[in-house]
mmCIF file of C-alpha atoms in Angstrom:
data_model
loop_
_atom_site.group_PDB
_atom_site.id
_atom_site.type_symbol
_atom_site.label_atom_id
_atom_site.label_comp_id
_atom_site.label_asym_id
_atom_site.label_seq_id
_atom_site.Cartn_x
_atom_site.Cartn_y
_atom_site.Cartn_z
ATOM 1 C CA MET A 1 18.252 25.772 8.347
ATOM 2 C CA ILE A 2 15.284 27.945 7.006
ATOM 3 C CA ASP A 3 17.705 30.420 5.735
ATOM 4 C CA LEU A 4 19.532 27.743 3.834
ATOM 5 C CA LEU A 5 16.088 26.459 2.320
ATOM 6 C CA ARG A 6 15.009 29.817 1.666
ATOM 7 C CA SER A 7 18.146 30.510 -0.315
ATOM 8 C CA HIS A 8 18.009 27.530 -2.446
ATOM 9 C CA PRO A 9 14.298 26.938 -3.284
ATOM 10 C CA GLU A 10 14.847 24.504 -6.028
ATOM 11 C CA SER A 11 17.147 22.446 -4.233
ATOM 12 C CA LEU A 12 16.496 18.517 -3.369
ATOM 13 C CA VAL A 13 16.072 18.071 0.277
ATOM 14 C CA ILE A 14 16.931 14.611 1.793
ATOM 15 C CA GLY A 15 17.313 13.016 5.107
ATOM 16 C CA GLY A 16 19.559 9.949 5.164
ATOM 17 C CA GLY A 17 18.657 8.910 1.543
ATOM 18 C CA SER A 18 17.978 5.334 2.605
ATOM 19 C CA ASN A 19 14.471 5.132 0.869
ATOM 20 C CA MET A 20 15.512 6.885 -2.330
ATOM 21 C CA LEU A 21 16.413 5.599 -5.995
ATOM 22 C CA PHE A 22 17.918 7.915 -8.527
ATOM 23 C CA THR A 23 17.526 7.008 -12.307
ATOM 24 C CA GLN A 24 19.253 10.177 -13.464
ATOM 25 C CA ASP A 25 21.973 12.648 -12.384
ATOM 26 C CA GLN A 26 20.395 15.715 -10.481
ATOM 27 C CA ASP A 27 21.068 19.126 -11.944
ATOM 28 C CA ARG A 28 20.168 21.034 -8.729
ATOM 29 C CA ASP A 29 21.664 21.683 -5.143
ATOM 30 C CA VAL A 30 21.031 18.828 -2.677
ATOM 31 C CA ILE A 31 20.603 19.769 1.039
ATOM 32 C CA VAL A 32 21.051 17.088 3.652
ATOM 33 C CA ILE A 33 19.159 17.710 6.774
ATOM 34 C CA ASN A 34 21.376 16.963 9.879
ATOM 35 C CA THR A 35 19.529 18.974 12.548
ATOM 36 C CA LYS A 36 19.781 17.331 16.110
ATOM 37 C CA GLY A 37 17.917 17.747 19.298
ATOM 38 C CA LYS A 38 14.983 16.235 21.340
ATOM 39 C CA GLN A 39 12.856 18.226 23.675
ATOM 40 C CA LEU A 40 9.992 17.259 26.200
ATOM 41 C CA ILE A 41 6.896 19.182 25.223
ATOM 42 C CA GLU A 42 4.297 17.638 27.524
ATOM 43 C CA GLU A 43 4.347 14.981 30.489
ATOM 44 C CA SER A 44 1.362 13.393 32.133
ATOM 45 C CA GLU A 45 1.213 10.383 34.472
ATOM 46 C CA SER A 46 0.914 7.872 31.572
ATOM 47 C CA TYR A 47 2.756 9.594 28.612
ATOM 48 C CA VAL A 48 5.183 12.145 27.452
ATOM 49 C CA ASP A 49 5.133 14.297 24.159
ATOM 50 C CA ILE A 50 8.694 14.489 22.711
ATOM 51 C CA GLN A 51 9.620 17.021 19.725
ATOM 52 C CA ILE A 52 12.525 15.537 17.706
ATOM 53 C CA GLU A 53 14.382 17.574 14.951
ATOM 54 C CA ALA A 54 14.294 16.292 11.714
ATOM 55 C CA GLY A 55 17.972 15.224 11.335
ATOM 56 C CA GLU A 56 17.947 12.668 14.443
ATOM 57 C CA ALA A 57 18.461 9.074 12.999
ATOM 58 C CA TRP A 58 15.342 7.089 13.638
ATOM 59 C CA HIS A 59 16.846 4.137 15.094
ATOM 60 C CA ASP A 60 18.853 6.180 17.620
ATOM 61 C CA LEU A 61 15.435 7.856 18.742
ATOM 62 C CA VAL A 62 13.989 4.367 19.332
ATOM 63 C CA MET A 63 16.803 3.163 21.404
ATOM 64 C CA TRP A 64 16.908 6.331 23.408
ATOM 65 C CA ALA A 65 12.958 5.789 23.927
ATOM 66 C CA VAL A 66 13.500 2.281 25.028
ATOM 67 C CA SER A 67 16.577 3.553 27.646
ATOM 68 C CA GLN A 68 13.835 5.741 28.751
ATOM 69 C CA GLY A 69 11.179 3.299 29.488
ATOM 70 C CA TYR A 70 8.832 5.233 26.763
ATOM 71 C CA GLY A 71 6.887 2.773 24.559
ATOM 72 C CA GLY A 72 5.348 2.896 21.363
ATOM 73 C CA ILE A 73 7.918 2.846 18.818
ATOM 74 C CA GLU A 74 10.018 -0.306 19.884
ATOM 75 C CA ASN A 75 8.497 -2.537 16.976
ATOM 76 C CA MET A 76 10.324 -0.075 14.647
ATOM 77 C CA ALA A 77 13.806 -0.384 15.786
ATOM 78 C CA LEU A 78 16.482 -0.445 13.111
ATOM 79 C CA ILE A 79 14.480 1.346 10.413
ATOM 80 C CA PRO A 80 17.033 3.254 8.409
ATOM 81 C CA GLY A 81 16.455 6.904 7.979
ATOM 82 C CA LYS A 82 15.952 10.129 9.623
ATOM 83 C CA CYS A 83 12.862 11.439 11.777
ATOM 84 C CA GLY A 84 12.112 14.107 9.543
ATOM 85 C CA ALA A 85 11.295 11.442 6.806
ATOM 86 C CA ALA A 86 9.494 9.088 8.989
ATOM 87 C CA PRO A 87 5.918 10.769 8.463
ATOM 88 C CA MET A 88 6.538 11.269 4.851
ATOM 89 C CA GLN A 89 6.578 7.345 4.531
ATOM 90 C CA ASN A 90 4.261 6.771 7.349
ATOM 91 C CA ILE A 91 7.122 4.354 8.255
ATOM 92 C CA GLY A 92 6.134 1.111 10.303
ATOM 93 C CA ALA A 93 6.937 -2.375 10.949
ATOM 94 C CA TYR A 94 5.773 -5.542 12.763
ATOM 95 C CA GLY A 95 2.265 -4.001 13.671
ATOM 96 C CA ARG A 96 2.992 -0.589 14.251
ATOM 97 C CA GLU A 97 3.240 2.772 12.067
ATOM 98 C CA ILE A 98 4.546 6.303 13.093
ATOM 99 C CA LYS A 99 0.890 7.433 12.653
ATOM 100 C CA ASP A 100 0.194 5.363 15.934
ATOM 101 C CA VAL A 101 2.164 7.681 18.054
ATOM 102 C CA PHE A 102 2.216 10.911 16.066
ATOM 103 C CA VAL A 103 1.039 14.275 17.450
ATOM 104 C CA ALA A 104 2.043 16.884 15.099
ATOM 105 C CA LEU A 105 5.054 18.254 12.714
ATOM 106 C CA GLU A 106 6.632 21.622 11.949
ATOM 107 C CA ALA A 107 7.668 21.975 8.031
ATOM 108 C CA TYR A 108 8.844 24.910 6.130
ATOM 109 C CA ASP A 109 6.556 25.817 2.817
ATOM 110 C CA LYS A 110 9.142 26.110 0.009
ATOM 111 C CA VAL A 111 6.474 27.772 -2.209
ATOM 112 C CA ASN A 112 5.088 30.363 0.392
ATOM 113 C CA ASP A 113 8.314 30.906 2.372
ATOM 114 C CA SER A 114 6.498 30.187 5.670
ATOM 115 C CA VAL A 115 6.643 27.565 8.515
ATOM 116 C CA PHE A 116 3.420 25.647 9.273
ATOM 117 C CA SER A 117 2.044 22.902 11.536
ATOM 118 C CA LEU A 118 0.113 19.663 10.731
ATOM 119 C CA ASN A 119 -1.773 17.504 13.193
ATOM 120 C CA ASN A 120 -2.106 13.708 12.629
ATOM 121 C CA GLU A 121 -5.117 13.825 10.620
ATOM 122 C CA GLU A 122 -3.773 16.703 8.669
ATOM 123 C CA CYS A 123 -0.767 14.490 7.308
ATOM 124 C CA GLU A 124 -3.434 12.077 5.745
ATOM 125 C CA PHE A 125 -1.442 9.139 6.683
ATOM 126 C CA GLY A 126 -1.850 6.038 4.736
ATOM 127 C CA TYR A 127 -0.047 2.837 4.077
ATOM 128 C CA ARG A 128 3.518 3.993 3.554
ATOM 129 C CA ASP A 129 1.886 6.990 2.360
ATOM 130 C CA SER A 130 0.967 10.812 3.507
ATOM 131 C CA ILE A 131 0.291 14.330 2.249
ATOM 132 C CA PHE A 132 4.069 14.726 1.593
ATOM 133 C CA LYS A 133 3.995 11.991 -1.038
ATOM 134 C CA ASN A 134 1.229 13.690 -2.578
ATOM 135 C CA ALA A 135 -0.296 17.243 -2.468
ATOM 136 C CA LEU A 136 3.132 18.547 -0.522
ATOM 137 C CA ARG A 137 5.488 16.351 -2.603
ATOM 138 C CA ASP A 138 8.679 18.567 -3.145
ATOM 139 C CA LYS A 139 6.587 21.611 -1.718
ATOM 140 C CA ALA A 140 7.569 21.341 2.019
ATOM 141 C CA VAL A 141 10.492 20.147 4.175
ATOM 142 C CA ILE A 142 9.763 18.759 7.690
ATOM 143 C CA LEU A 143 11.542 20.532 10.335
ATOM 144 C CA SER A 144 10.615 18.385 13.296
ATOM 145 C CA ILE A 145 8.091 15.897 14.694
ATOM 146 C CA THR A 146 6.267 15.363 17.944
ATOM 147 C CA LEU A 147 5.346 11.896 19.251
ATOM 148 C CA ARG A 148 3.525 10.841 22.182
ATOM 149 C CA LEU A 149 5.151 7.958 23.803
ATOM 150 C CA THR A 150 3.593 6.004 26.725
ATOM 151 C CA LYS A 151 5.622 5.477 30.127
ATOM 152 C CA ASP A 152 5.964 2.143 31.840
ATOM 153 C CA GLY A 153 2.687 0.417 33.083
ATOM 154 C CA TYR A 154 0.642 2.147 30.647
ATOM 155 C CA HIS A 155 2.060 0.850 27.438
ATOM 156 C CA LEU A 156 0.232 -1.869 25.476
ATOM 157 C CA LEU A 157 2.947 -4.125 24.003
ATOM 158 C CA ASN A 158 2.290 -5.396 20.335
ATOM 159 C CA THR A 159 3.787 -9.074 19.895
ATOM 160 C CA SER A 160 1.131 -10.130 17.497
ATOM 161 C CA TYR A 161 3.530 -10.642 14.557
ATOM 162 C CA GLY A 162 4.614 -14.113 14.577
ATOM 163 C CA ALA A 163 8.279 -13.407 14.114
ATOM 164 C CA ILE A 164 8.501 -11.486 17.406
ATOM 165 C CA GLU A 165 6.442 -14.092 19.323
ATOM 166 C CA GLN A 166 8.756 -16.874 18.128
ATOM 167 C CA ARG A 167 11.892 -14.675 18.962
ATOM 168 C CA LEU A 168 10.750 -14.059 22.444
ATOM 169 C CA GLU A 169 9.711 -17.646 23.016
ATOM 170 C CA SER A 170 13.201 -18.690 21.989
ATOM 171 C CA LYS A 171 14.610 -16.229 24.622
ATOM 172 C CA ARG A 172 12.129 -17.480 27.368
ATOM 173 C CA LYS A 173 10.774 -13.885 27.551
ATOM 174 C CA SER A 174 7.271 -14.497 25.812
ATOM 175 C CA LEU A 175 5.541 -14.373 29.163
ATOM 176 C CA HIS A 176 6.288 -10.878 30.456
ATOM 177 C CA PRO A 177 8.413 -9.019 27.677
ATOM 178 C CA THR A 178 9.616 -5.579 28.161
ATOM 179 C CA ILE A 179 10.108 -2.765 25.354
ATOM 180 C CA GLN A 180 13.460 -3.669 25.602
ATOM 181 C CA ASP A 181 12.901 -7.350 25.031
ATOM 182 C CA ILE A 182 10.801 -6.488 21.853
ATOM 183 C CA ALA A 183 13.357 -3.805 20.321
ATOM 184 C CA GLU A 184 16.130 -6.399 20.767
ATOM 185 C CA ALA A 185 13.864 -9.182 18.852
ATOM 186 C CA VAL A 186 13.038 -6.843 16.122
ATOM 187 C CA ILE A 187 16.630 -5.899 15.744
ATOM 188 C CA GLU A 188 17.718 -9.368 15.604
ATOM 189 C CA ILE A 189 14.975 -10.479 13.044
ATOM 190 C CA ARG A 190 15.856 -7.565 10.709
ATOM 191 C CA GLN A 191 19.292 -8.203 10.831
ATOM 192 C CA SER A 192 18.832 -11.924 9.793
ATOM 193 C CA LYS A 193 16.520 -11.112 7.016
ATOM 194 C CA LEU A 194 17.952 -7.771 5.525
ATOM 195 C CA PRO A 195 21.487 -7.007 3.896
ATOM 196 C CA ASP A 196 23.592 -4.200 5.763
ATOM 197 C CA PRO A 197 23.285 -1.218 3.270
ATOM 198 C CA THR A 198 27.144 -0.371 4.243
ATOM 199 C CA GLN A 199 28.225 -3.900 2.653
ATOM 200 C CA LEU A 200 25.561 -4.649 -0.028
ATOM 201 C CA PRO A 201 23.764 -1.380 -1.358
ATOM 202 C CA ASN A 202 20.012 -1.484 -1.301
ATOM 203 C CA ALA A 203 17.097 0.839 -0.410
ATOM 204 C CA GLY A 204 15.317 -1.862 2.046
ATOM 205 C CA SER A 205 11.972 -3.123 1.243
ATOM 206 C CA PHE A 206 11.485 -2.033 -2.510
ATOM 207 C CA PHE A 207 7.711 -2.886 -2.711
ATOM 208 C CA LYS A 208 4.584 -2.000 -0.611
ATOM 209 C CA ASN A 209 2.741 -5.107 0.698
ATOM 210 C CA PRO A 210 -0.441 -4.922 -1.508
ATOM 211 C CA ILE A 211 -3.820 -4.305 0.200
ATOM 212 C CA LEU A 212 -6.579 -6.267 -1.444
ATOM 213 C CA GLU A 213 -10.432 -6.514 -1.089
ATOM 214 C CA ARG A 214 -11.369 -9.574 1.309
ATOM 215 C CA THR A 215 -12.865 -11.303 -1.687
ATOM 216 C CA GLN A 216 -10.137 -11.251 -3.801
ATOM 217 C CA VAL A 217 -7.848 -12.580 -1.135
ATOM 218 C CA GLU A 218 -10.408 -15.336 -0.108
ATOM 219 C CA GLU A 219 -10.339 -16.352 -4.008
ATOM 220 C CA LEU A 220 -6.532 -16.514 -4.003
ATOM 221 C CA LEU A 221 -6.506 -18.685 -0.744
ATOM 222 C CA LEU A 222 -8.525 -21.209 -2.638
ATOM 223 C CA THR A 223 -5.491 -21.745 -4.995
ATOM 224 C CA TYR A 224 -2.846 -20.804 -2.541
ATOM 225 C CA PRO A 225 -3.979 -21.989 0.928
ATOM 226 C CA ASP A 226 -0.610 -21.466 2.487
ATOM 227 C CA MET A 227 -0.607 -17.677 1.421
ATOM 228 C CA PRO A 228 -0.074 -15.598 4.537
ATOM 229 C CA ASN A 229 -2.479 -12.861 4.929
ATOM 230 C CA TYR A 230 -3.306 -10.139 7.424
ATOM 231 C CA VAL A 231 -6.618 -8.500 8.370
ATOM 232 C CA VAL A 232 -6.593 -4.774 7.568
ATOM 233 C CA ASP A 233 -10.251 -4.160 8.338
ATOM 234 C CA ALA A 234 -13.710 -5.715 7.664
ATOM 235 C CA ASP A 235 -13.348 -5.130 3.787
ATOM 236 C CA TYR A 236 -9.517 -5.282 3.014
ATOM 237 C CA MET A 237 -6.636 -7.949 3.756
ATOM 238 C CA LYS A 238 -3.026 -7.275 3.314
ATOM 239 C CA LEU A 239 -0.616 -9.670 1.681
ATOM 240 C CA PRO A 240 3.097 -9.736 2.096
ATOM 241 C CA ALA A 241 4.850 -8.773 -1.105
ATOM 242 C CA GLY A 242 8.140 -10.495 -0.126
ATOM 243 C CA TRP A 243 6.101 -13.982 -0.054
ATOM 244 C CA LEU A 244 4.602 -13.177 -3.675
ATOM 245 C CA ILE A 245 8.054 -12.208 -5.084
ATOM 246 C CA ASP A 246 9.656 -15.135 -3.424
ATOM 247 C CA ARG A 247 7.075 -17.907 -4.818
ATOM 248 C CA ALA A 248 7.212 -16.161 -8.265
ATOM 249 C CA GLY A 249 10.645 -17.391 -8.233
ATOM 250 C CA TRP A 250 12.613 -14.142 -7.693
ATOM 251 C CA ARG A 251 14.499 -14.487 -4.506
ATOM 252 C CA GLY A 252 18.200 -14.692 -4.836
ATOM 253 C CA ARG A 253 17.893 -14.045 -8.613
ATOM 254 C CA ARG A 254 20.146 -11.781 -10.294
ATOM 255 C CA ILE A 255 20.373 -10.203 -13.763
ATOM 256 C CA GLY A 256 23.521 -8.410 -14.368
ATOM 257 C CA ASP A 257 24.472 -6.208 -11.352
ATOM 258 C CA VAL A 258 20.999 -6.041 -10.035
ATOM 259 C CA GLY A 259 19.351 -8.728 -7.820
ATOM 260 C CA THR A 260 16.877 -9.697 -5.025
ATOM 261 C CA TYR A 261 18.554 -10.397 -1.591
ATOM 262 C CA GLU A 262 18.877 -14.052 -0.883
ATOM 263 C CA HIS A 263 17.197 -14.082 2.298
ATOM 264 C CA GLN A 264 14.445 -11.477 1.426
ATOM 265 C CA ALA A 265 13.009 -11.231 -2.047
ATOM 266 C CA LEU A 266 11.330 -7.919 -1.146
ATOM 267 C CA VAL A 267 14.854 -6.231 -1.072
ATOM 268 C CA LEU A 268 16.605 -5.243 -4.575
ATOM 269 C CA VAL A 269 20.296 -5.202 -4.223
ATOM 270 C CA ASN A 270 23.187 -3.685 -5.950
ATOM 271 C CA HIS A 271 25.886 -6.056 -6.645
ATOM 272 C CA GLY A 272 28.022 -3.765 -8.871
ATOM 273 C CA SER A 273 27.329 -0.493 -10.245
ATOM 274 C CA PRO A 274 24.052 -0.536 -12.372
ATOM 275 C CA SER A 275 22.230 2.590 -13.259
ATOM 276 C CA GLY A 276 19.070 3.642 -11.504
ATOM 277 C CA GLN A 277 17.137 2.693 -14.818
ATOM 278 C CA ASN A 278 18.611 -0.912 -14.504
ATOM 279 C CA ILE A 279 16.835 -1.186 -11.209
ATOM 280 C CA ILE A 280 13.590 0.135 -12.505
ATOM 281 C CA ASP A 281 13.697 -2.291 -15.404
ATOM 282 C CA PHE A 282 14.459 -5.102 -12.971
ATOM 283 C CA ALA A 283 11.534 -4.094 -10.782
ATOM 284 C CA ARG A 284 9.148 -3.767 -13.490
ATOM 285 C CA GLN A 285 9.898 -7.502 -14.452
ATOM 286 C CA ILE A 286 9.210 -8.561 -10.777
ATOM 287 C CA GLN A 287 5.882 -6.653 -10.982
ATOM 288 C CA LYS A 288 5.017 -8.448 -14.159
ATOM 289 C CA SER A 289 5.957 -11.691 -12.954
ATOM 290 C CA VAL A 290 3.749 -11.335 -9.584
ATOM 291 C CA TYR A 291 0.851 -9.786 -11.686
ATOM 292 C CA ASP A 292 0.930 -12.586 -14.124
ATOM 293 C CA LYS A 293 1.080 -15.391 -11.475
ATOM 294 C CA TYR A 294 -1.359 -13.940 -8.912
ATOM 295 C CA GLY A 295 -3.292 -11.164 -10.663
ATOM 296 C CA VAL A 296 -1.914 -8.685 -7.936
ATOM 297 C CA GLU A 297 -0.184 -5.375 -8.609
ATOM 298 C CA ILE A 298 2.526 -4.539 -6.260
ATOM 299 C CA GLU A 299 3.784 -0.878 -6.164
ATOM 300 C CA PRO A 300 7.423 0.492 -5.244
ATOM 301 C CA GLU A 301 7.543 1.922 -1.721
ATOM 302 C CA VAL A 302 10.847 3.752 -2.592
ATOM 303 C CA ASN A 303 10.795 7.206 -3.873
ATOM 304 C CA ILE A 304 11.996 7.397 -7.377
ATOM 305 C CA TYR A 305 13.813 10.546 -8.835
#
């Protein structure tokens, strides 16, 4: 893989391409990472460190971990894409992010033609953000990642998101759920809310959930008391972008061949063959509408080229 990257320094390197929007044709080579493999690096009574090649599908990794009794990523089941892209986006769902289990990664430096490592802190993880979307954007290619997963008896389950609790209760598994129960619940929730990209093209959640100062959220709640909100820390709170877009009148709305998904306003879908610019224009209309109604700016989550 390194030889290929070295011989094509100007190439665009992608994983599964599930979180990308192209607004124009690419006049450079495109390399798709497809390296496979998992390796046990370290093991203790309570945890295992697993090194995973960048080309492994993320959901396959989650289900493998669940089958082995390794916890920590079950809340992120059915997230599309490959493992190498997971740290770039600091992927997350239902109260978990990859930074919560991340140990280190190896990457290829396209500028200096060298391999280097980064630990958790050095990746500069943020909400759907990392150093690979900033200082190292298009300058490095992730080759492998190492995650620390916990063993049965030492894993703290996260069922704090209401949708998971409700799903577990409906199956009468809320008292003593397993990581398998949580993974299955997340899969069912995602399948009920999100379109299958092989049937209805989409890039998943198009916008980030905005994180605002607590005082701004408290002011919004005076006017919109039913607005869902989640505490980030003592000073900041997070609002669900899907709810804001939905209440601004965009769920299921369509302009030409671009629209929002009928069951989840956060997802932009392709009903035909619109250009990338058509999708961007549609997204900007949503952003303006949400800002005009709530005074809240929402930013794209997808990587735009």
